Coordinates of C-alpha atoms in Angstrom, one line a residue:
Chain T
M21 CA 7.3 -13.8 -24.2
K22 CA 8.4 -17.1 -22.8
V23 CA 6.6 -20.3 -23.7
E24 CA 7.0 -21.6 -20.1
N25 CA 5.0 -18.6 -18.8
T26 CA 2.2 -19.2 -21.3
K27 CA 2.0 -22.8 -20.4
A28 CA 1.9 -22.0 -16.7
Q29 CA -0.9 -19.5 -17.4
M30 CA -2.9 -22.1 -19.3
R31 CA -2.6 -24.6 -16.5
K32 CA -3.6 -22.0 -13.9
G33 CA -6.7 -21.1 -15.7
V34 CA -8.1 -24.7 -15.5
L35 CA -6.7 -25.4 -12.1
E36 CA -9.7 -24.2 -10.1
Y37 CA -12.0 -26.1 -12.3
C38 CA -10.0 -29.3 -11.8
I39 CA -9.9 -28.9 -8.0
L40 CA -13.6 -28.3 -7.9
S41 CA -14.2 -31.3 -10.2
I42 CA -12.1 -33.6 -8.0
L43 CA -14.2 -32.5 -5.0
H44 CA -17.4 -32.9 -7.0
D45 CA -17.8 -36.6 -6.2
N46 CA -16.3 -37.0 -2.8
E47 CA -14.5 -34.9 -0.1
A48 CA -10.7 -35.0 -0.1
Y49 CA -7.7 -33.9 1.9
P50 CA -5.1 -31.6 0.2
S51 CA -2.7 -34.5 -0.4
D52 CA -5.4 -36.5 -2.2
I53 CA -6.3 -33.6 -4.3
L54 CA -2.6 -33.1 -5.0
E55 CA -2.1 -36.6 -6.1
R56 CA -4.9 -36.3 -8.7
L57 CA -3.5 -33.1 -9.9
K58 CA 0.0 -34.5 -10.2
E59 CA -1.3 -37.3 -12.3
G60 CA -2.6 -34.8 -14.8
K61 CA 0.7 -32.8 -14.4
L62 CA -1.3 -29.7 -13.5
I63 CA 0.6 -29.1 -10.3
V64 CA 4.1 -30.1 -9.4
V65 CA 4.5 -28.8 -5.9
E66 CA 2.0 -28.8 -3.0
G67 CA 2.6 -25.1 -2.2
T68 CA 0.5 -23.9 -5.1
L69 CA -2.5 -25.7 -3.7
Y70 CA -2.9 -24.1 -0.3
P71 CA -3.5 -20.5 -1.3
L72 CA -6.0 -21.7 -4.0
L73 CA -8.0 -23.8 -1.5
T74 CA -8.1 -21.0 1.0
R75 CA -9.3 -18.6 -1.7
L76 CA -12.0 -21.0 -2.9
K77 CA -13.1 -21.6 0.6
N78 CA -13.2 -17.8 1.3
A79 CA -15.3 -17.4 -1.8
G80 CA -17.8 -19.9 -0.3
L81 CA -17.3 -22.6 -2.9
L82 CA -15.6 -25.0 -0.5
A83 CA -16.1 -26.0 3.1
Y84 CA -14.1 -28.3 5.2
R85 CA -14.2 -30.4 8.3
W86 CA -11.4 -31.6 10.6
E87 CA -10.3 -35.2 10.8
E88 CA -7.8 -36.6 13.2
S89 CA -4.8 -38.2 11.5
K90 CA -2.5 -41.0 12.7
S91 CA 0.6 -39.5 11.2
G92 CA 0.4 -35.9 12.2
P93 CA -1.8 -32.9 12.9
P94 CA -5.5 -33.1 12.1
R95 CA -6.4 -32.8 8.4
K96 CA -8.8 -30.6 6.6
Y97 CA -11.2 -32.5 4.5
Y98 CA -12.6 -30.3 1.8
R99 CA -16.0 -30.7 0.0
L100 CA -18.1 -28.6 -2.3
T101 CA -20.7 -26.3 -0.9
E102 CA -24.1 -25.8 -2.7
L103 CA -22.6 -22.8 -4.4
G104 CA -19.5 -24.8 -5.3
Q105 CA -21.7 -27.4 -7.0
Q106 CA -23.4 -24.8 -9.1
F107 CA -20.1 -23.1 -9.8
T108 CA -18.6 -26.4 -11.0
L109 CA -21.5 -27.2 -13.3
E110 CA -21.2 -23.8 -14.8
L111 CA -17.5 -24.2 -15.4
S112 CA -18.0 -27.7 -16.8
K113 CA -20.4 -26.3 -19.4
T114 CA -17.9 -23.6 -20.3
W115 CA -15.1 -26.1 -20.5
T116 CA -16.9 -28.3 -22.9
E117 CA -17.7 -25.3 -25.1
L118 CA -14.2 -24.1 -24.9
V119 CA -12.7 -27.5 -25.8
Q120 CA -14.9 -27.6 -28.9
A121 CA -14.1 -24.0 -29.8
V122 CA -10.3 -24.6 -29.4
N123 CA -10.4 -27.8 -31.3
T124 CA -12.3 -26.2 -34.2
T125 CA -9.9 -23.2 -34.3
T126 CA -6.7 -25.2 -34.0
K127 CA -7.5 -28.1 -36.4
K128 CA -5.4 -26.7 -39.2
I129 CA -2.3 -26.4 -37.0
K130 CA -2.5 -30.0 -35.9
K131 CA -2.5 -31.2 -39.5
S132 CA 0.3 -29.2 -40.8
Chain W
M14 CA 28.4 -33.5 15.7
N15 CA 25.6 -31.0 15.0
K16 CA 23.7 -28.7 17.3
T17 CA 19.9 -29.3 17.3
V18 CA 17.0 -27.2 18.3
S19 CA 13.5 -28.3 19.2
V20 CA 10.7 -26.6 17.4
N21 CA 6.9 -26.7 17.7
I22 CA 5.2 -27.0 14.3
S23 CA 1.4 -27.3 14.4
G24 CA 1.5 -28.6 17.9
Y25 CA 4.2 -31.2 17.3
I26 CA 7.7 -31.0 18.8
F27 CA 10.5 -31.8 16.4
N28 CA 14.2 -32.0 17.0
I29 CA 15.9 -30.3 14.1
E30 CA 19.5 -29.6 13.2
E31 CA 20.3 -25.9 13.5
T32 CA 21.3 -25.5 9.8
A33 CA 18.1 -27.3 8.8
F34 CA 16.1 -25.1 11.1
D35 CA 17.7 -22.0 9.6
K36 CA 16.7 -23.1 6.1
L37 CA 13.2 -24.0 7.1
N38 CA 12.7 -20.8 9.0
R39 CA 13.9 -18.7 6.1
Y40 CA 11.6 -20.6 3.8
L41 CA 8.5 -20.1 6.0
N42 CA 9.4 -16.4 6.5
T43 CA 9.7 -15.9 2.8
I44 CA 6.3 -17.4 2.2
R45 CA 4.8 -15.5 5.2
G46 CA 6.3 -12.3 3.9
Y47 CA 4.8 -12.9 0.6
F48 CA 1.3 -13.6 1.9
S49 CA 1.3 -10.8 4.5
E50 CA -1.0 -8.7 2.4
S51 CA -3.5 -11.2 1.1
A52 CA -6.6 -12.4 2.8
G53 CA -6.5 -15.7 4.7
A54 CA -2.7 -15.5 5.1
E55 CA -2.7 -16.9 8.6
E56 CA -4.8 -19.8 7.5
I57 CA -2.6 -20.6 4.5
I58 CA 0.5 -20.5 6.7
E59 CA -1.2 -22.8 9.2
D60 CA -2.1 -25.3 6.5
I61 CA 1.4 -25.3 5.2
E62 CA 2.9 -25.8 8.6
A63 CA 0.5 -28.6 9.3
R64 CA 1.5 -30.3 6.1
I65 CA 5.2 -29.8 6.9
A66 CA 4.6 -31.3 10.4
E67 CA 2.9 -34.2 8.7
L68 CA 5.7 -34.7 6.3
F69 CA 8.3 -34.6 9.1
Q70 CA 6.3 -37.1 11.1
E71 CA 6.4 -39.5 8.2
R72 CA 10.2 -39.3 8.2
I73 CA 10.7 -39.9 11.9
T74 CA 11.3 -43.5 13.1
D75 CA 12.8 -44.9 16.2
N76 CA 16.2 -44.8 14.4
Y77 CA 15.7 -41.5 12.8
Q78 CA 14.9 -38.8 15.4
V79 CA 16.4 -35.6 14.1
I80 CA 15.3 -33.6 11.1
K81 CA 18.3 -32.9 8.9
L82 CA 19.0 -30.4 6.2
K83 CA 18.4 -33.1 3.6
D84 CA 14.8 -33.5 4.9
V85 CA 14.1 -29.8 4.8
D86 CA 15.4 -29.7 1.2
E87 CA 13.2 -32.6 0.3
I88 CA 10.2 -31.0 1.9
I89 CA 10.9 -27.8 0.0
T90 CA 11.0 -29.8 -3.2
I91 CA 7.6 -31.3 -2.3
M92 CA 6.0 -28.0 -1.2
G93 CA 7.7 -26.0 -3.9
E94 CA 9.8 -22.9 -4.0
P95 CA 8.1 -19.7 -2.6
E96 CA 7.4 -18.7 -6.2
A97 CA 5.1 -21.6 -6.5
Y98 CA 2.8 -20.1 -3.9
I99 CA 2.0 -17.2 -6.2
D100 CA -1.7 -17.0 -6.8
E101 CA -2.9 -15.0 -9.8
E102 CA -3.1 -11.6 -8.1
V103 CA 0.7 -11.4 -8.3
E104 CA 0.9 -11.7 -12.0
L105 CA -0.1 -8.1 -12.2
D106 CA 2.8 -7.1 -10.0
E107 CA 5.1 -9.0 -12.2
E108 CA 4.0 -7.1 -15.2
E109 CA 4.6 -3.8 -13.3
E110 CA 8.0 -5.0 -12.4
I111 CA 9.0 -4.9 -16.1
Y112 CA 8.0 -1.3 -16.2
S113 CA 10.0 -0.4 -13.1
K114 CA 13.2 -1.4 -14.9
T115 CA 12.6 1.1 -17.6
E116 CA 10.9 3.8 -15.7
R117 CA 12.0 4.7 -12.2
K118 CA 8.9 6.6 -11.4
V119 CA 6.8 3.5 -11.3
R120 CA 8.8 2.4 -8.3
N121 CA 6.9 5.0 -6.3
K122 CA 3.8 3.1 -7.0
Y123 CA 5.0 0.4 -4.6
R124 CA 6.2 2.9 -2.0
K125 CA 4.3 3.1 1.2
L126 CA 4.9 5.1 4.3
Y127 CA 6.0 2.9 7.2
R128 CA 8.2 3.5 10.3
D129 CA 11.5 1.7 9.9
P130 CA 12.3 -0.4 12.9
D131 CA 15.8 -1.3 11.6
D132 CA 17.1 2.3 11.3
S133 CA 15.5 4.2 14.2
V134 CA 16.7 6.6 16.8
I135 CA 13.3 7.0 18.5
G136 CA 10.4 5.4 16.7
G137 CA 11.7 5.1 13.1
V138 CA 9.5 8.0 11.9
S139 CA 12.3 10.0 10.3
S140 CA 13.8 7.0 8.5
G141 CA 10.4 5.9 7.3
I142 CA 9.7 9.4 5.9
G143 CA 13.2 9.4 4.5
H144 CA 12.5 6.1 2.7
Y145 CA 9.3 7.5 1.4
F146 CA 10.8 10.5 -0.2
G147 CA 14.1 8.8 -1.1
M148 CA 16.1 11.1 1.2
D149 CA 18.7 10.5 3.8
P150 CA 16.8 10.4 7.1
I151 CA 19.4 12.7 8.7
W152 CA 17.6 15.7 7.0
I153 CA 14.3 14.7 8.4
R154 CA 15.8 14.3 11.8
L155 CA 17.4 17.7 11.6
L156 CA 14.0 19.1 10.6
F157 CA 12.4 17.6 13.7
I158 CA 15.2 18.9 15.9
L159 CA 14.7 22.4 14.4
L160 CA 10.9 22.1 15.0
V161 CA 11.5 21.1 18.6
L162 CA 13.9 23.9 19.3
G163 CA 11.8 26.5 17.5
G164 CA 8.6 26.2 19.4
G165 CA 8.4 22.6 20.4
S166 CA 5.7 21.6 17.9
G167 CA 8.1 19.0 16.6
I168 CA 7.5 16.8 19.6
L169 CA 3.7 16.7 19.1
I170 CA 4.1 16.2 15.4
Y171 CA 6.5 13.4 16.0
I172 CA 4.3 11.7 18.5
I173 CA 1.3 12.0 16.2
L174 CA 3.2 10.6 13.3
W175 CA 4.6 7.8 15.5
I176 CA 1.0 6.8 16.4
I177 CA -0.5 7.0 13.0
I178 CA 2.3 5.6 10.8
P179 CA 2.4 1.8 11.1
Q180 CA 5.6 0.1 11.6
A181 CA 7.0 -2.0 8.8
K182 CA 6.5 -5.4 10.4
N183 CA 7.4 -8.0 7.8
A184 CA 9.6 -8.3 4.8
A185 CA 6.9 -7.3 2.3
E186 CA 6.1 -4.1 4.2
K187 CA 9.8 -3.3 4.4
L188 CA 10.1 -3.7 0.7
E189 CA 7.1 -1.4 0.2
M190 CA 8.7 1.1 2.5
R191 CA 11.8 1.2 0.3
G192 CA 9.8 1.2 -2.9
D193 CA 11.1 -2.2 -4.0
P194 CA 8.5 -4.4 -5.8
V195 CA 7.1 -7.1 -3.6
T196 CA 8.0 -10.2 -5.3
A197 CA 8.8 -13.6 -3.9
E198 CA 12.4 -13.2 -5.0
N199 CA 12.8 -9.8 -3.2
I200 CA 11.2 -11.1 -0.1
G201 CA 13.5 -14.0 0.0
R202 CA 16.5 -11.7 -0.3
K203 CA 15.2 -9.4 2.4
V204 CA 14.4 -12.2 4.8
S205 CA 17.9 -13.5 4.4
E206 CA 19.4 -10.1 5.0
E207 CA 17.4 -9.7 8.1
Y208 CA 18.2 -13.1 9.3
D209 CA 21.9 -12.4 8.9
S210 CA 21.8 -9.1 10.7
L211 CA 19.8 -10.6 13.5
K212 CA 22.4 -13.3 13.8
K213 CA 25.1 -10.7 14.0
K214 CA 23.2 -8.8 16.7
F215 CA 23.0 -11.8 18.9
S216 CA 26.4 -13.2 18.3
P217 CA 28.4 -12.5 21.5
K218 CA 31.8 -11.7 19.8
K219 CA 30.5 -8.7 18.0
E220 CA 29.3 -6.8 21.1
N221 CA 32.7 -5.4 22.0
I222 CA 33.3 -3.9 18.7
K223 CA 30.2 -1.8 18.8
E224 CA 30.9 1.8 18.0
T225 CA 30.3 4.4 20.7
G226 CA 27.9 6.3 18.5
D227 CA 25.9 3.3 18.0
K228 CA 25.7 2.7 21.7
V229 CA 24.4 6.2 22.3
G230 CA 21.9 5.7 19.6
N231 CA 20.9 2.4 21.2
A232 CA 20.5 4.1 24.7
F233 CA 18.3 6.7 23.0
Q234 CA 16.4 4.0 21.3
D235 CA 15.9 2.1 24.5
F236 CA 14.7 5.2 26.4
F237 CA 12.4 6.4 23.7
G238 CA 11.3 2.9 22.9
F239 CA 10.2 2.6 26.5
L240 CA 8.4 6.0 26.3
G241 CA 6.8 4.9 23.0
K242 CA 5.5 1.7 24.6
L243 CA 4.2 3.7 27.5
L244 CA 2.5 6.1 25.1
H245 CA 1.0 3.4 23.0
L246 CA -0.3 1.7 26.2
L247 CA -1.8 5.0 27.2
V248 CA -3.5 5.5 23.9
A249 CA -4.7 1.9 23.9
S250 CA -6.1 2.2 27.4
L251 CA -7.7 5.6 26.5
G252 CA -9.3 3.8 23.7
K253 CA -10.6 1.2 26.1
I254 CA -12.0 3.8 28.4
F255 CA -13.7 5.6 25.5
G256 CA -15.0 2.2 24.3
F257 CA -16.5 1.5 27.7
V258 CA -18.1 4.9 27.9
F259 CA -19.5 4.6 24.4
V260 CA -20.9 1.1 25.0
F261 CA -22.3 2.0 28.4
F262 CA -24.0 5.2 27.6
G263 CA -25.0 3.9 24.1
L264 CA -26.8 0.9 25.6
L265 CA -28.3 2.9 28.4
S266 CA -29.6 5.5 26.0
I267 CA -31.1 2.8 23.7
V268 CA -32.8 1.2 26.6
A269 CA -34.1 4.5 27.8
L270 CA -35.2 5.5 24.3
I271 CA -37.2 2.2 23.9
F272 CA -38.7 2.4 27.3
G273 CA -39.4 6.0 26.9
V274 CA -41.1 5.8 23.6
L275 CA -43.0 2.5 24.1
G276 CA -43.8 3.5 27.7
T277 CA -45.0 6.9 28.7
G278 CA -42.7 9.1 26.7
E279 CA -41.0 10.0 29.9
I280 CA -37.6 9.9 28.2
F281 CA -38.5 13.2 26.6
N282 CA -39.2 14.4 30.1
I283 CA -35.7 13.5 31.1
I284 CA -34.3 15.3 28.1
S285 CA -36.4 18.4 28.6
V286 CA -35.9 18.7 32.4
S287 CA -32.5 20.0 31.8
E288 CA -33.9 22.8 29.8
G289 CA -36.3 23.7 32.6
L290 CA -39.3 22.3 31.0
Q291 CA -41.8 20.3 33.0
F292 CA -43.4 18.5 30.0
S293 CA -43.5 14.9 29.0
F294 CA -43.5 14.1 25.3
H295 CA -47.2 13.1 25.7
D296 CA -48.0 16.6 27.1
I297 CA -46.5 18.3 24.2
M298 CA -48.5 16.1 21.8
V299 CA -51.7 17.1 23.6
L300 CA -50.6 20.7 23.7
F301 CA -50.3 20.9 20.0
A302 CA -53.4 18.7 19.5
V303 CA -51.5 16.2 17.4
S304 CA -53.6 13.3 16.1
P305 CA -52.8 9.8 17.5
G306 CA -51.7 8.5 14.1
Y307 CA -49.3 11.4 13.8
I308 CA -48.0 10.6 17.3
S309 CA -47.1 7.0 16.4
W310 CA -45.2 8.2 13.4
V311 CA -43.3 10.6 15.6
Y312 CA -42.5 7.7 18.0
V313 CA -41.3 5.5 15.2
V314 CA -39.2 8.2 13.6
S315 CA -37.7 9.2 16.9
I316 CA -36.7 5.7 17.7
F317 CA -34.9 5.3 14.4
V318 CA -33.4 8.8 14.1
L319 CA -32.1 8.7 17.7
G320 CA -31.5 4.9 17.9
I321 CA -29.3 4.4 14.9
P322 CA -26.6 6.8 15.9
L323 CA -26.7 5.3 19.4
L324 CA -26.3 1.9 17.9
A325 CA -23.4 3.1 15.9
L326 CA -21.9 4.5 19.1
V327 CA -22.2 1.2 20.8
Y328 CA -20.7 -0.6 17.8
L329 CA -17.8 1.9 17.8
G330 CA -17.3 1.3 21.5
F331 CA -17.2 -2.4 21.0
G332 CA -14.7 -1.9 18.3
L333 CA -12.5 0.0 20.7
L334 CA -13.0 -2.4 23.5
T335 CA -12.4 -5.6 21.6
D336 CA -11.3 -6.7 18.2
F337 CA -14.9 -7.5 17.5
K338 CA -15.9 -6.4 14.0
L339 CA -19.1 -7.1 12.3
R340 CA -18.2 -8.4 8.9
V341 CA -21.4 -7.8 7.1
R342 CA -20.7 -5.9 4.0
G343 CA -23.0 -2.9 3.4
F344 CA -24.5 -3.2 6.9
G345 CA -23.2 0.2 7.9
L346 CA -24.3 1.7 4.7
A347 CA -27.8 0.2 5.0
L348 CA -28.1 1.6 8.5
F349 CA -27.0 5.0 7.3
I350 CA -29.5 4.9 4.5
L351 CA -32.2 3.8 6.9
W352 CA -31.3 6.7 9.2
L353 CA -31.3 9.1 6.3
V354 CA -34.7 7.9 5.2
F355 CA -36.2 8.3 8.7
S356 CA -34.5 11.7 9.0
V357 CA -36.1 12.8 5.8
I358 CA -39.5 11.5 7.1
G359 CA -38.7 13.4 10.3
V360 CA -38.0 16.6 8.5
A361 CA -41.1 16.1 6.4
L362 CA -43.2 15.5 9.5
T363 CA -41.8 18.5 11.2
G364 CA -42.3 20.6 8.1
N365 CA -45.9 19.4 7.8
F366 CA -46.4 20.2 11.4
A367 CA -44.8 23.6 11.2
R368 CA -47.0 24.5 8.3
N369 CA -49.9 24.7 10.8
Y370 CA -48.1 27.7 12.4
I371 CA -46.9 29.6 9.4
E372 CA -49.3 32.6 9.5
N373 CA -50.4 34.8 12.4
N374 CA -53.5 36.8 13.0
K375 CA -55.4 38.4 15.8
V376 CA -58.8 39.3 17.0
K377 CA -59.3 42.6 18.8
E378 CA -62.1 43.1 21.3
V379 CA -62.7 46.7 22.6
Y380 CA -64.6 47.2 25.8
Q381 CA -65.7 50.6 27.1
L382 CA -65.5 50.9 30.8
A383 CA -68.5 52.5 32.4
D384 CA -69.6 53.6 35.9
I385 CA -66.2 54.5 37.1
Q386 CA -66.9 56.6 40.2
S387 CA -63.4 58.0 40.7
D388 CA -60.6 59.5 38.6
T389 CA -58.3 56.6 39.6
L390 CA -58.8 53.1 38.3
T391 CA -57.3 50.4 40.5
I392 CA -55.7 47.5 38.6
V393 CA -55.9 44.1 40.3
V394 CA -55.0 40.6 39.2
L395 CA -57.2 37.8 40.4
P396 CA -55.6 35.2 42.6
D397 CA -53.7 32.6 40.5
T398 CA -55.3 29.2 41.0
I399 CA -53.2 27.5 38.4
F400 CA -49.7 28.8 38.2
D401 CA -47.2 29.2 40.9
F402 CA -46.0 32.6 40.0
H403 CA -42.7 32.3 41.7
R404 CA -41.9 29.0 40.2
A405 CA -39.8 30.5 37.5
K406 CA -38.8 33.9 36.1
R407 CA -41.6 35.0 34.0
F408 CA -40.1 36.2 30.8
N409 CA -37.4 33.6 30.6
N410 CA -39.7 30.9 29.4
N411 CA -43.3 31.2 28.5
M412 CA -43.6 27.4 28.4
D413 CA -43.6 27.6 32.3
Y414 CA -47.0 29.2 32.0
I415 CA -48.7 26.3 30.3
E416 CA -50.9 23.9 32.2
I417 CA -52.8 21.1 30.5
T418 CA -56.0 19.6 31.9
D419 CA -58.4 17.2 30.2
D420 CA -60.3 19.7 28.1
K421 CA -58.4 23.0 28.5
I422 CA -55.0 24.4 28.1
Y423 CA -54.2 27.3 30.4
L424 CA -51.7 29.9 29.5
G425 CA -50.4 32.1 32.2
S426 CA -48.8 35.0 30.4
P427 CA -51.3 37.7 29.5
L428 CA -49.5 41.0 28.9
L429 CA -50.9 44.3 30.0
D430 CA -49.8 47.6 28.6
I431 CA -51.2 51.0 29.5
V432 CA -51.6 53.7 26.9
K433 CA -53.3 57.0 26.4
S434 CA -56.9 56.9 25.4
P435 CA -57.8 58.9 22.3
D436 CA -60.9 60.2 24.0
N437 CA -62.3 60.7 27.5
E438 CA -63.2 57.1 28.2
F439 CA -61.4 54.3 29.9
K440 CA -61.2 51.4 27.4
V441 CA -59.8 47.9 27.4
V442 CA -58.6 46.4 24.2
V443 CA -58.1 42.7 24.4
S444 CA -56.0 41.5 21.4
K445 CA -56.0 37.7 20.9
E446 CA -53.1 36.5 18.8
S447 CA -52.6 33.1 17.3
R448 CA -51.1 31.3 14.4
G449 CA -52.4 28.9 11.8
R450 CA -52.0 27.4 8.3
N451 CA -53.3 30.7 6.8
R452 CA -54.6 34.0 8.1
K453 CA -58.1 32.7 8.3
H454 CA -57.1 29.7 10.2
A455 CA -55.0 31.8 12.5
K456 CA -58.0 34.1 13.1
E457 CA -60.2 31.1 14.0
N458 CA -57.6 29.9 16.4
A459 CA -57.4 33.4 17.9
K460 CA -61.2 33.3 18.5
D461 CA -60.7 30.1 20.4
I462 CA -58.8 31.9 23.1
E463 CA -60.9 32.7 26.2
Y464 CA -60.0 35.6 28.4
N465 CA -61.9 37.3 31.2
F466 CA -61.6 40.5 33.2
L467 CA -64.1 42.2 35.4
Q468 CA -64.7 45.8 36.2
V469 CA -66.7 46.8 39.2
G470 CA -66.8 50.5 39.9
S471 CA -63.3 51.8 40.1
I472 CA -61.6 48.4 40.3
I473 CA -60.7 46.3 37.3
S474 CA -59.7 42.7 37.9
F475 CA -57.8 40.8 35.3
S476 CA -57.5 37.1 35.1
P477 CA -53.8 35.9 35.4
F478 CA -54.4 33.3 32.6
Y479 CA -56.3 32.6 29.5
S480 CA -57.4 29.3 28.1
L481 CA -57.8 27.3 25.0
T482 CA -59.6 24.1 24.2
T483 CA -57.5 20.9 23.9
D484 CA -59.5 20.0 20.8
N485 CA -58.0 23.0 19.0
G486 CA -54.6 23.0 20.7
Y487 CA -51.9 25.5 21.2
H488 CA -50.9 27.8 18.4
F489 CA -48.4 30.1 20.1
D490 CA -51.4 32.0 21.4
Q491 CA -50.9 35.3 23.2
I492 CA -53.2 37.7 24.9
R493 CA -52.2 41.4 24.9
I494 CA -54.3 43.8 26.9
K495 CA -54.2 47.5 26.3
L496 CA -55.7 49.6 29.0
M497 CA -56.5 53.0 27.6
V498 CA -56.5 55.8 30.1
P499 CA -57.8 59.3 29.3
E500 CA -55.6 62.3 29.9
G501 CA -56.0 63.6 33.4
K502 CA -57.2 60.2 34.8
A503 CA -55.0 57.9 36.8
V504 CA -54.4 54.1 37.4
D505 CA -53.3 52.6 40.7
L506 CA -51.1 49.6 40.0
S507 CA -51.7 47.3 42.9
E508 CA -49.1 44.7 44.1
S509 CA -50.9 41.9 42.3
S510 CA -50.7 43.7 39.0
E511 CA -47.0 42.8 38.7
R512 CA -48.2 39.4 37.4
I513 CA -49.3 40.8 34.0
I514 CA -47.9 44.3 33.4
Y515 CA -45.4 44.3 30.6
D516 CA -43.1 47.1 29.3
I517 CA -45.4 50.0 30.1
D518 CA -44.1 53.3 28.7
N519 CA -43.9 56.2 31.1
V520 CA -42.3 59.6 31.3
T521 CA -39.6 58.6 33.7
D522 CA -38.7 55.3 32.0
T523 CA -39.4 53.5 35.2
W524 CA -39.1 49.7 35.1
D525 CA -42.3 47.6 35.4
R526 CA -41.1 46.3 38.7
N527 CA -40.8 49.8 40.2
M528 CA -44.2 51.0 38.9
I529 CA -46.0 48.6 41.3
G530 CA -47.8 50.1 44.3
K531 CA -47.9 53.6 42.8
V532 CA -50.6 55.8 41.3
W533 CA -49.8 56.8 37.7
T534 CA -51.5 59.8 36.1
M535 CA -51.9 60.1 32.3
T536 CA -50.4 63.5 31.3
E537 CA -50.0 65.0 27.9
E538 CA -46.5 63.4 27.8
G539 CA -47.6 60.0 29.0
L540 CA -47.9 58.2 32.3
Q541 CA -46.3 60.0 35.2
C542 CA -46.2 59.3 38.9
I543 CA -47.1 62.6 40.5
G544 CA -45.7 63.1 44.0
C545 CA -43.3 60.1 43.7
D546 CA -39.8 60.2 45.1
K547 CA -37.3 60.2 42.2
S548 CA -35.2 57.6 43.9
D549 CA -38.2 55.3 43.9
L550 CA -38.6 55.3 40.1

């Protein structure tokens, strides 16, 4: 059991929720999303993001439109679908509950 | 000085140093190999390439035109090593990998049957099978050779296997073929190996050192490879032809079905003509006195029960013709269930309908013939005003002897038998047979049959048909007439009587056809043609 693996697993679990949250307020292009994720140290490299976006899109949570770019090929701007909105709200609720639950259970460890 | 190549990434042309290109290509192939199985792989790769193009574009200035190894390295750092692309599905695989180290058997879990394009004499079938069973392909090849020599079935088996076993196309599939776990690491190694071997193949120096055996193998491979391509082309075009036929006839039949049912029901006429029946669907409904409500049910059920398989045929045809696939989950199942439901309704309707014909019964009417002046009774059949007697062979198909008018159904197949009378009188027994829900119903239906004959002096005239009312409908009604002839008296079977006589027993076992035009006397043994030439009977 490696601590790195467990850490990675933890991050992965919340990654989807974070991506959906970023897109909750406004649409974004993968690099924008990535920047936000990098700030939170959730993702280090871009490669991780593409399969995730495709999967969320295939699940009907995300949609995208093309936009021309000055510096290269056209970009995909992602936004939440109706379903994605609901999904995000649901996750948000669960997350709040989870944070509370984890905090309550782990209090002792923090003190010691 | 470095050699550069120009590449097209996401629609942009880049000049890239060869070493940098090698690295980038290997990187992309590793990722591609990894995604080859998962959904949306093409899209993910496109996204990644688009991003790489964008990153390259950012680097290029007027003074900096060529992408170097350093740039590729940087981009790989930004994009992440292939492992970074792992989505959660893979974690399962990684767990299994741990097992595979301790228990070899687990390796077979990954193993899939593919044709091996890297180690092939003809189509790579043998080496693929070899990989699958962990054997040297030479033994499989020997087995095929033996099968070819001993009967030739090997050729057919080989061709079939060639067609049905897919070729291992990418690194992931090649790993599966060998039973190696598909991990990013393994794919990376595999891609590198392939890349190196490809490089060797195309490097001009190596060509001279090729071994002779290898050359023979290659010639074989070229020849059979060509044959294989031809065969695949043939199979593919055969598929197209079938696809076209399916679509064409499927659509045609659907149109015909809809027009036929919504229109006059003539489609059923088209179907039945081939069986020699001259009835439209509507005629049959009238014949059996089916209620209009029932008829509409039959129409609806017919459309669904016949239409759904036709639709499936068209869909199959489209699938063969194009890559078109309807991606609605459960659509096929829903259609199948619909078809099943309507089939069940159809069976129920038929069963309900058939119940009306389950029992049979008959009514017998006995007529004593009087005022016969002579010892010989002449049998005549009245002119047939309804049926064209020569239209069809009589006993092949009784349905040919049904004619429907507005209020009557005429049936043209009364059957006349001649037997010995128990006393000294000529008698006619008309037996009216019919079917119904029960014996009583059947008897009522039998009473509905109307049949006439007329005796004037020594001539008896039978009607060539009997009739029913359309209100009551057809219940497989049959008229059987027994003419009872006293011993010592005779009957003269006139030419016209051929229309109705049926299997008349006689002493000489003469066929009905040959009994016509002769006088038959009832003797103690039975009917006998006295004074007839034996060759005539």
